[in-house]
Amino acid sequence: MSTNTDTHRDADDAEVGAAGSRLSTAPQEEVSFPSLGPVGWARWFWRQLTSMRVALILLFLLSLGAIPGSLVPQTSIDPTKVEQFRADHTTLAPVYDKLGLFHVYSSVWFSAIYLLLFISLIGCIVPRSWQFVGQLRGRPPGAPRRLTRLPAYTTWRTDRAPEEVLGAARRLLKKRRFRAHRVGDAVAAEKGYLREAGNLVFHISLIVILVAVAVGSLWKSEGGKLVVEGDGFANSLTQYDNFKSGAFYDTDDLEPFGFSLKSFDASYERSGPQMGTPREFRANISYFQGADGKEHQGKIEVNHPLEIADSKVFLLSHGYAPVVEVTDGRGKKVYSGAVPFLPQDMKNYTSTGVIKVPNAQTEDGKRNQLGFSGFFVPTFGGEGSGSMFSQFPALDNPRLTLTAYHGDLGTDSGLPQSVYQLEKKNLKQYKQDGKAVAQMMRAGETMKLPGGDGSIKFVGVKQWATFQVTHQPGNGLALIGAIAVLLGLAGSLFIQRRRVWVRAVPGADGVTVVEMAGLGRSESARLPEELADLAGALGPDAPQTSAEPPATPTEPENAAKPSDSADPADPSEGARA
């Protein structure tokens, strides 16, 4: 029974629904989505990629992507800090490795954003450039039939003939750098085309900057070198302490030049709350360019590099190099020179370093390699200071503290070693009376080794400086692009595009009626002022007459009035042209 009732109810509902649909006045739309196919999807993707919205999104993503490159240590800049970060953050470092955060600017995701932005900008600019060329070749459109509808409008009557008025208006507008021509009974003029030119220059300049960055990354070279006073550097691959280059850079293209560090001048604040703050860092050098180049004198300061042979030599840091003389057990001088010590305290330059002497021998002629590790302080506080650390960065009271070792330095193994670390695996520390042999020395003092194995003398102190030699071919292009970006942006913001029409027709009484109207392609409060100025300038050639205008006949109330929508000369046509 219930089954039959449900069946009748469903039939009634279907019948009511059909009747309701026949009575409804709502339009019934059947939407069918066509299949795009591979070509259609490619066109859709291209239109999305070349839209301004996507270009702005990609530019924003590029800015976000550059943030990790500034916050996370980069392998290309400081591999030591990257290794230290890995050691300190054992959980986070693998995640950063997978995301490529230790080499952001060469990672796949950053390169993808970069290339998509490059393609997007080109896809935006090329069609707009052709459209702009077409606009430059075209002419301003003719005047609308009803100039009174335009936002800026003025009119007056004159005794001059329409041809005279239009000729004077055309000359005036051209003198004011308008593009003007005669169209029927009016002169059409337009000004401000450089607005769109500025917009195009802005976007083209962005492409120039992207190209400059790409060129600078692919053809760049960068190397560092530590030079002690009195030593020199030649621009060859073997002379660098570290060197890296772009994918397309050929090391055979290194320019022949070199320089020598004659002296280093450093001064510091001696009192006040900024005591110890550097006031002057200057490397006095002599340099040459070319195999037989003449030697020149120069100086390199912080943020004031030396430009030579399409490269720049930057001053990065400096420190101290104690000068020592080592005598072995035979009484023979086996080492003499300055040994750079690396600062551990960048404020007061407490520094550490090692001295390796692989060719020393004992008194009976047996091989006995010597090694010394220690630290150097430019200003020792004194025996009662309670600290072995430097108290000031200048060479006020230098001290060199060394601990002596002997045995096998490992220099004959063929494996690379750091000149700033001492491999102590096969070394034994000198001891005397059960105590390690270590001594703090002033300049001129000597530390003797037990068993007649020799001595080491602290002769004096030299300064060293680290230089970075950079070849970045895209810098000039990037600078040009940056300047063009600012100029293009200023043009697109401050140049206003506008159109002006001047119509002169004879009135019913034979007196010429002059109408002048203006239309801005963008919002501009100066358009009425400019139109008033043009009208005033045209006044001498079309002076206002004192004759009264004829009375306008009164139309019957039931007279048919022309519809605005039926007007073939709708002024909106001029606004859209």
Coordinates of N, CA and C in Angstrom, one line a residue, residues 226-371:
L226 N 95.1 36.3 0.5 CA 95.7 37.0 1.7 C 97.2 37.4 1.3
V227 N 97.5 38.7 1.5 CA 98.8 39.2 1.2 C 99.4 39.9 2.4
V228 N 100.7 39.5 2.7 CA 101.4 40.1 3.8 C 102.2 41.3 3.3
E229 N 102.4 42.3 4.2 CA 103.2 43.4 3.8 C 104.5 43.0 3.2
G230 N 104.8 43.5 2.0 CA 106.0 43.2 1.3 C 105.9 42.1 0.3
D231 N 104.8 41.4 0.3 CA 104.5 40.3 -0.7 C 103.6 40.9 -1.8
G232 N 103.4 40.0 -2.8 CA 102.6 40.5 -4.0 C 101.7 39.4 -4.4
F233 N 100.9 39.7 -5.5 CA 99.9 38.8 -6.0 C 99.9 39.0 -7.5
A234 N 99.8 37.9 -8.3 CA 99.7 38.0 -9.7 C 98.3 37.3 -10.1
N235 N 97.6 37.8 -11.0 CA 96.3 37.3 -11.4 C 96.4 36.0 -12.2
S236 N 96.7 34.9 -11.5 CA 96.7 33.6 -12.1 C 96.0 32.6 -11.2
L237 N 95.5 31.5 -11.7 CA 94.7 30.7 -10.9 C 95.4 30.1 -9.7
T238 N 96.7 29.8 -9.8 CA 97.5 29.2 -8.7 C 97.8 30.2 -7.6
Q239 N 97.6 31.5 -7.9 CA 97.9 32.5 -6.8 C 96.7 32.7 -5.8
Y240 N 95.6 32.2 -6.2 CA 94.4 32.5 -5.4 C 94.4 31.5 -4.2
D241 N 93.9 32.0 -3.0 CA 93.6 31.1 -1.9 C 92.3 30.3 -2.2
N242 N 91.3 31.0 -2.8 CA 90.1 30.4 -3.2 C 89.6 31.1 -4.4
F243 N 88.9 30.3 -5.3 CA 88.5 30.9 -6.6 C 87.2 30.1 -7.0
K244 N 86.3 30.9 -7.5 CA 85.1 30.4 -8.1 C 84.6 31.2 -9.3
S245 N 83.9 30.6 -10.2 CA 83.6 31.3 -11.4 C 82.2 30.8 -11.9
G246 N 81.7 31.5 -12.9 CA 80.4 31.1 -13.5 C 80.6 29.9 -14.4
A247 N 79.4 29.4 -14.9 CA 79.5 28.2 -15.7 C 80.2 28.4 -17.1
F248 N 80.1 29.6 -17.6 CA 80.7 29.9 -18.9 C 82.0 30.7 -18.8
Y249 N 82.6 30.8 -17.6 CA 83.8 31.6 -17.5 C 85.0 30.6 -17.8
D250 N 85.9 31.1 -18.6 CA 87.1 30.3 -18.9 C 88.3 30.9 -18.2
T251 N 88.9 30.1 -17.3 CA 90.1 30.6 -16.5 C 91.3 31.0 -17.4
D252 N 91.3 30.6 -18.7 CA 92.3 31.1 -19.5 C 92.2 32.6 -19.9
D253 N 91.0 33.1 -19.6 CA 90.7 34.6 -19.9 C 91.1 35.5 -18.7
L254 N 91.8 35.0 -17.7 CA 92.2 35.9 -16.6 C 93.2 37.0 -17.2
E255 N 92.8 38.2 -16.8 CA 93.6 39.3 -17.3 C 95.0 39.4 -16.6
P256 N 96.0 39.7 -17.4 CA 97.4 39.8 -16.7 C 97.6 41.1 -16.0
F257 N 97.5 41.0 -14.7 CA 97.8 42.1 -13.8 C 98.2 41.6 -12.5
G258 N 98.8 42.5 -11.6 CA 99.2 42.1 -10.3 C 99.5 43.3 -9.4
F259 N 99.7 43.1 -8.1 CA 99.9 44.2 -7.2 C 100.8 43.7 -6.0
S260 N 101.4 44.6 -5.4 CA 102.2 44.3 -4.1 C 101.7 45.2 -3.0
L261 N 101.6 44.6 -1.8 CA 101.2 45.3 -0.6 C 102.4 46.0 0.0
K262 N 102.5 47.3 -0.2 CA 103.7 48.0 0.4 C 103.6 48.2 1.9
S263 N 102.4 48.6 2.3 CA 102.2 48.9 3.7 C 100.7 48.9 4.0
F264 N 100.3 48.8 5.2 CA 98.9 48.8 5.6 C 98.7 49.8 6.7
D265 N 97.8 50.8 6.6 CA 97.6 51.8 7.6 C 96.2 51.5 8.3
A266 N 96.2 51.4 9.6 CA 95.0 51.2 10.4 C 95.0 52.1 11.6
S267 N 93.9 52.8 11.8 CA 93.8 53.6 13.0 C 92.5 53.3 13.7
Y268 N 92.5 53.6 15.0 CA 91.3 53.2 15.8 C 91.0 54.3 16.8
E269 N 89.7 54.4 17.2 CA 89.3 55.3 18.2 C 90.0 55.0 19.6
R270 N 90.6 56.0 20.2 CA 91.4 55.7 21.4 C 90.7 56.0 22.7
S271 N 89.6 56.6 22.7 CA 88.8 56.9 23.9 C 87.3 57.0 23.6
G272 N 86.6 57.2 24.7 CA 85.1 57.4 24.5 C 84.4 56.0 24.4
P273 N 83.1 56.1 24.2 CA 82.3 54.9 24.1 C 82.6 54.0 22.9
Q274 N 83.2 54.6 21.9 CA 83.5 53.9 20.7 C 85.0 53.5 20.6
M275 N 85.6 53.4 21.8 CA 87.0 53.0 21.9 C 87.3 51.7 21.1
G276 N 88.3 51.7 20.3 CA 88.6 50.5 19.5 C 88.0 50.4 18.2
T277 N 87.0 51.3 17.9 CA 86.3 51.3 16.6 C 87.3 51.7 15.5
P278 N 87.3 51.0 14.4 CA 88.2 51.3 13.3 C 87.9 52.7 12.7
R279 N 88.9 53.5 12.4 CA 88.7 54.8 11.8 C 89.2 54.8 10.4
E280 N 90.2 54.0 10.1 CA 90.9 54.0 8.8 C 91.5 52.7 8.5
F281 N 91.2 52.1 7.4 CA 91.8 50.9 6.9 C 92.3 51.3 5.4
R282 N 93.6 51.2 5.2 CA 94.0 51.6 3.9 C 95.2 50.7 3.5
A283 N 95.1 50.1 2.4 CA 96.2 49.3 1.8 C 97.0 50.1 0.8
N284 N 98.2 50.3 1.0 CA 99.0 51.1 0.0 C 99.7 50.1 -0.9
I285 N 99.4 50.1 -2.2 CA 99.9 49.1 -3.1 C 100.6 49.7 -4.3
S286 N 101.4 48.9 -5.0 CA 101.9 49.2 -6.3 C 101.3 48.1 -7.2
Y287 N 100.8 48.5 -8.4 CA 100.2 47.6 -9.3 C 100.6 47.8 -10.7
F288 N 100.4 46.7 -11.5 CA 100.8 46.8 -12.9 C 99.7 46.1 -13.7
Q289 N 99.6 46.4 -15.0 CA 98.6 45.7 -15.9 C 99.4 45.3 -17.2
G290 N 99.2 44.1 -17.6 CA 99.9 43.6 -18.7 C 101.2 43.0 -18.4
A291 N 101.7 42.1 -19.3 CA 103.0 41.4 -19.0 C 104.1 42.4 -18.8
D292 N 104.2 43.4 -19.5 CA 105.2 44.4 -19.4 C 104.7 45.8 -19.0
G293 N 103.6 45.8 -18.2 CA 103.0 47.0 -17.8 C 103.8 47.8 -16.8
K294 N 103.6 49.1 -16.9 CA 104.4 50.0 -16.0 C 103.7 50.0 -14.6
E295 N 104.6 50.1 -13.6 CA 104.1 50.0 -12.2 C 103.5 51.4 -11.8
H296 N 102.4 51.3 -11.1 CA 101.7 52.5 -10.6 C 101.5 52.3 -9.1
Q297 N 101.4 53.5 -8.5 CA 101.1 53.5 -7.0 C 99.6 53.7 -6.8
G298 N 99.0 53.1 -5.8 CA 97.6 53.3 -5.5 C 97.3 52.9 -4.1
K299 N 96.0 52.9 -3.8 CA 95.6 52.6 -2.5 C 94.2 51.9 -2.6
I300 N 93.9 51.0 -1.7 CA 92.6 50.4 -1.6 C 92.0 50.5 -0.2
E301 N 90.8 51.0 -0.2 CA 90.2 51.2 1.1 C 88.8 50.5 1.1
V302 N 88.2 50.4 2.3 CA 86.9 49.7 2.4 C 85.9 50.5 1.5
N303 N 85.2 49.8 0.7 CA 84.2 50.4 -0.2 C 84.8 51.3 -1.3
H304 N 86.1 51.3 -1.4 CA 86.8 52.0 -2.5 C 87.8 51.1 -3.2
P305 N 87.3 50.2 -4.1 CA 88.2 49.2 -4.7 C 89.1 49.8 -5.7
L306 N 90.0 49.0 -6.1 CA 90.9 49.4 -7.2 C 90.3 48.7 -8.5
E307 N 90.1 49.5 -9.5 CA 89.6 49.0 -10.8 C 90.7 48.8 -11.8
I308 N 90.9 47.6 -12.2 CA 92.1 47.3 -13.1 C 91.7 46.1 -14.0
A309 N 91.9 46.3 -15.3 CA 91.7 45.3 -16.3 C 90.3 44.6 -16.2
D310 N 89.2 45.4 -16.2 CA 87.8 44.9 -16.1 C 87.5 44.1 -14.8
S311 N 88.4 44.3 -13.8 CA 88.2 43.7 -12.5 C 88.2 44.7 -11.4
K312 N 87.7 44.3 -10.3 CA 87.8 45.2 -9.1 C 88.4 44.4 -8.0
V313 N 89.4 45.1 -7.3 CA 90.1 44.5 -6.2 C 89.5 45.2 -4.9
F314 N 88.9 44.4 -4.1 CA 88.2 44.9 -2.8 C 89.1 44.6 -1.6
L315 N 89.1 45.4 -0.7 CA 89.8 45.2 0.6 C 88.7 44.6 1.6
L316 N 89.0 43.4 2.0 CA 88.0 42.7 2.9 C 88.3 42.8 4.4
S317 N 89.5 42.4 4.7 CA 89.9 42.4 6.2 C 91.4 42.5 6.3
H318 N 91.8 42.5 7.5 CA 93.2 42.6 7.8 C 93.5 41.9 9.1
G319 N 94.8 41.7 9.4 CA 95.2 41.1 10.6 C 96.7 41.2 10.8
Y320 N 97.3 40.4 11.7 CA 98.7 40.5 12.0 C 99.4 39.2 11.7
A321 N 100.7 39.3 11.2 CA 101.5 38.2 10.9 C 102.8 38.3 11.7
P322 N 103.0 37.6 12.8 CA 104.3 37.6 13.5 C 105.4 37.1 12.6
V323 N 106.6 37.8 12.7 CA 107.8 37.4 11.9 C 108.6 36.6 12.8
V324 N 109.0 35.4 12.4 CA 109.8 34.5 13.3 C 111.0 33.9 12.5
E325 N 112.0 33.5 13.2 CA 113.1 32.8 12.7 C 113.3 31.5 13.5
V326 N 113.4 30.4 12.7 CA 113.5 29.1 13.4 C 114.9 28.5 13.0
T327 N 115.6 28.1 14.1 CA 116.9 27.4 13.9 C 116.8 26.0 14.4
D328 N 117.3 25.0 13.7 CA 117.2 23.6 14.1 C 118.4 23.2 15.0
G329 N 118.5 21.9 15.2 CA 119.5 21.4 16.2 C 120.9 21.6 15.6
R330 N 121.1 21.8 14.4 CA 122.5 22.0 13.8 C 122.9 23.4 13.8
G331 N 122.0 24.3 14.3 CA 122.3 25.7 14.3 C 122.0 26.4 13.0
K332 N 121.3 25.7 12.1 CA 121.0 26.2 10.8 C 119.6 26.9 10.8
K333 N 119.6 28.0 10.2 CA 118.3 28.7 10.1 C 117.4 28.0 9.0
V334 N 116.4 27.4 9.4 CA 115.5 26.6 8.5 C 114.2 27.3 8.1
Y335 N 113.9 28.4 8.8 CA 112.7 29.1 8.5 C 112.8 30.5 8.9
S336 N 112.4 31.4 8.1 CA 112.4 32.9 8.4 C 111.3 33.5 7.6
G337 N 110.3 34.2 8.2 CA 109.3 34.9 7.5 C 108.1 35.2 8.4
A338 N 107.2 35.9 7.8 CA 105.9 36.3 8.5 C 104.9 35.2 8.4
V339 N 104.2 34.9 9.4 CA 103.2 33.9 9.5 C 101.8 34.5 9.8
P340 N 100.9 34.5 8.9 CA 99.6 35.1 9.2 C 98.8 34.4 10.3
F341 N 98.4 35.1 11.3 CA 97.5 34.6 12.3 C 96.1 35.2 12.1
L342 N 95.1 34.3 12.3 CA 93.7 34.7 12.0 C 93.0 35.2 13.2
P343 N 92.4 36.4 13.1 CA 91.7 36.9 14.3 C 90.5 36.1 14.8
Q344 N 90.5 35.8 16.1 CA 89.3 35.2 16.7 C 88.4 36.2 17.4
D345 N 89.0 37.3 17.7 CA 88.2 38.4 18.3 C 88.4 39.6 17.3
M346 N 87.3 39.9 16.5 CA 87.4 40.9 15.5 C 87.4 42.3 16.1
K347 N 87.2 42.5 17.4 CA 87.2 43.8 18.0 C 88.7 44.2 18.4
N348 N 89.4 43.2 19.1 CA 90.7 43.6 19.6 C 91.8 42.7 19.0
Y349 N 91.4 41.8 18.0 CA 92.4 41.0 17.2 C 93.2 40.1 18.0
T350 N 92.6 39.4 18.9 CA 93.3 38.2 19.5 C 93.3 37.2 18.4
S351 N 94.5 36.7 18.0 CA 94.6 35.8 16.8 C 95.3 34.5 17.1
T352 N 94.9 33.5 16.3 CA 95.6 32.2 16.5 C 96.2 31.8 15.1
G353 N 97.3 30.9 15.3 CA 97.9 30.5 14.1 C 98.9 29.4 14.4
V354 N 99.5 28.8 13.3 CA 100.5 27.7 13.4 C 101.7 28.0 12.6
I355 N 102.8 27.4 13.0 CA 104.1 27.6 12.2 C 104.6 26.1 11.9
K356 N 104.8 25.8 10.7 CA 105.2 24.5 10.3 C 106.7 24.6 9.7
V357 N 107.6 23.7 10.2 CA 108.9 23.7 9.7 C 109.3 22.3 9.3
P358 N 109.0 21.9 8.1 CA 109.2 20.5 7.7 C 110.7 20.0 7.4
N359 N 111.6 21.0 7.3 CA 113.0 20.6 6.9 C 114.0 20.8 8.0
A360 N 113.5 20.7 9.3 CA 114.4 20.8 10.4 C 115.1 19.4 10.7
Q361 N 116.2 19.5 11.4 CA 116.9 18.3 11.8 C 117.4 18.4 13.2
T362 N 117.8 17.3 13.8 CA 118.3 17.3 15.2 C 119.8 17.6 15.1
E363 N 120.4 17.6 16.3 CA 121.8 18.0 16.4 C 122.7 16.9 15.7
D364 N 122.2 15.7 15.7 CA 123.0 14.6 15.0 C 122.6 14.4 13.6
G365 N 121.8 15.3 13.0 CA 121.4 15.2 11.6 C 120.2 14.4 11.3
K366 N 119.4 13.9 12.3 CA 118.2 13.2 12.0 C 117.1 14.2 11.7
R367 N 116.2 13.7 10.9 CA 115.0 14.5 10.5 C 114.1 14.7 11.7
N368 N 113.7 16.0 11.9 CA 112.9 16.3 13.1 C 112.0 17.5 12.7
Q369 N 110.8 17.2 12.1 CA 109.9 18.3 11.7 C 109.4 19.0 13.0
L370 N 109.3 20.3 12.9 CA 108.9 21.1 14.0 C 107.5 21.8 13.7
G371 N 106.7 21.9 14.7 CA 105.4 22.6 14.6 C 105.1 23.4 15.8

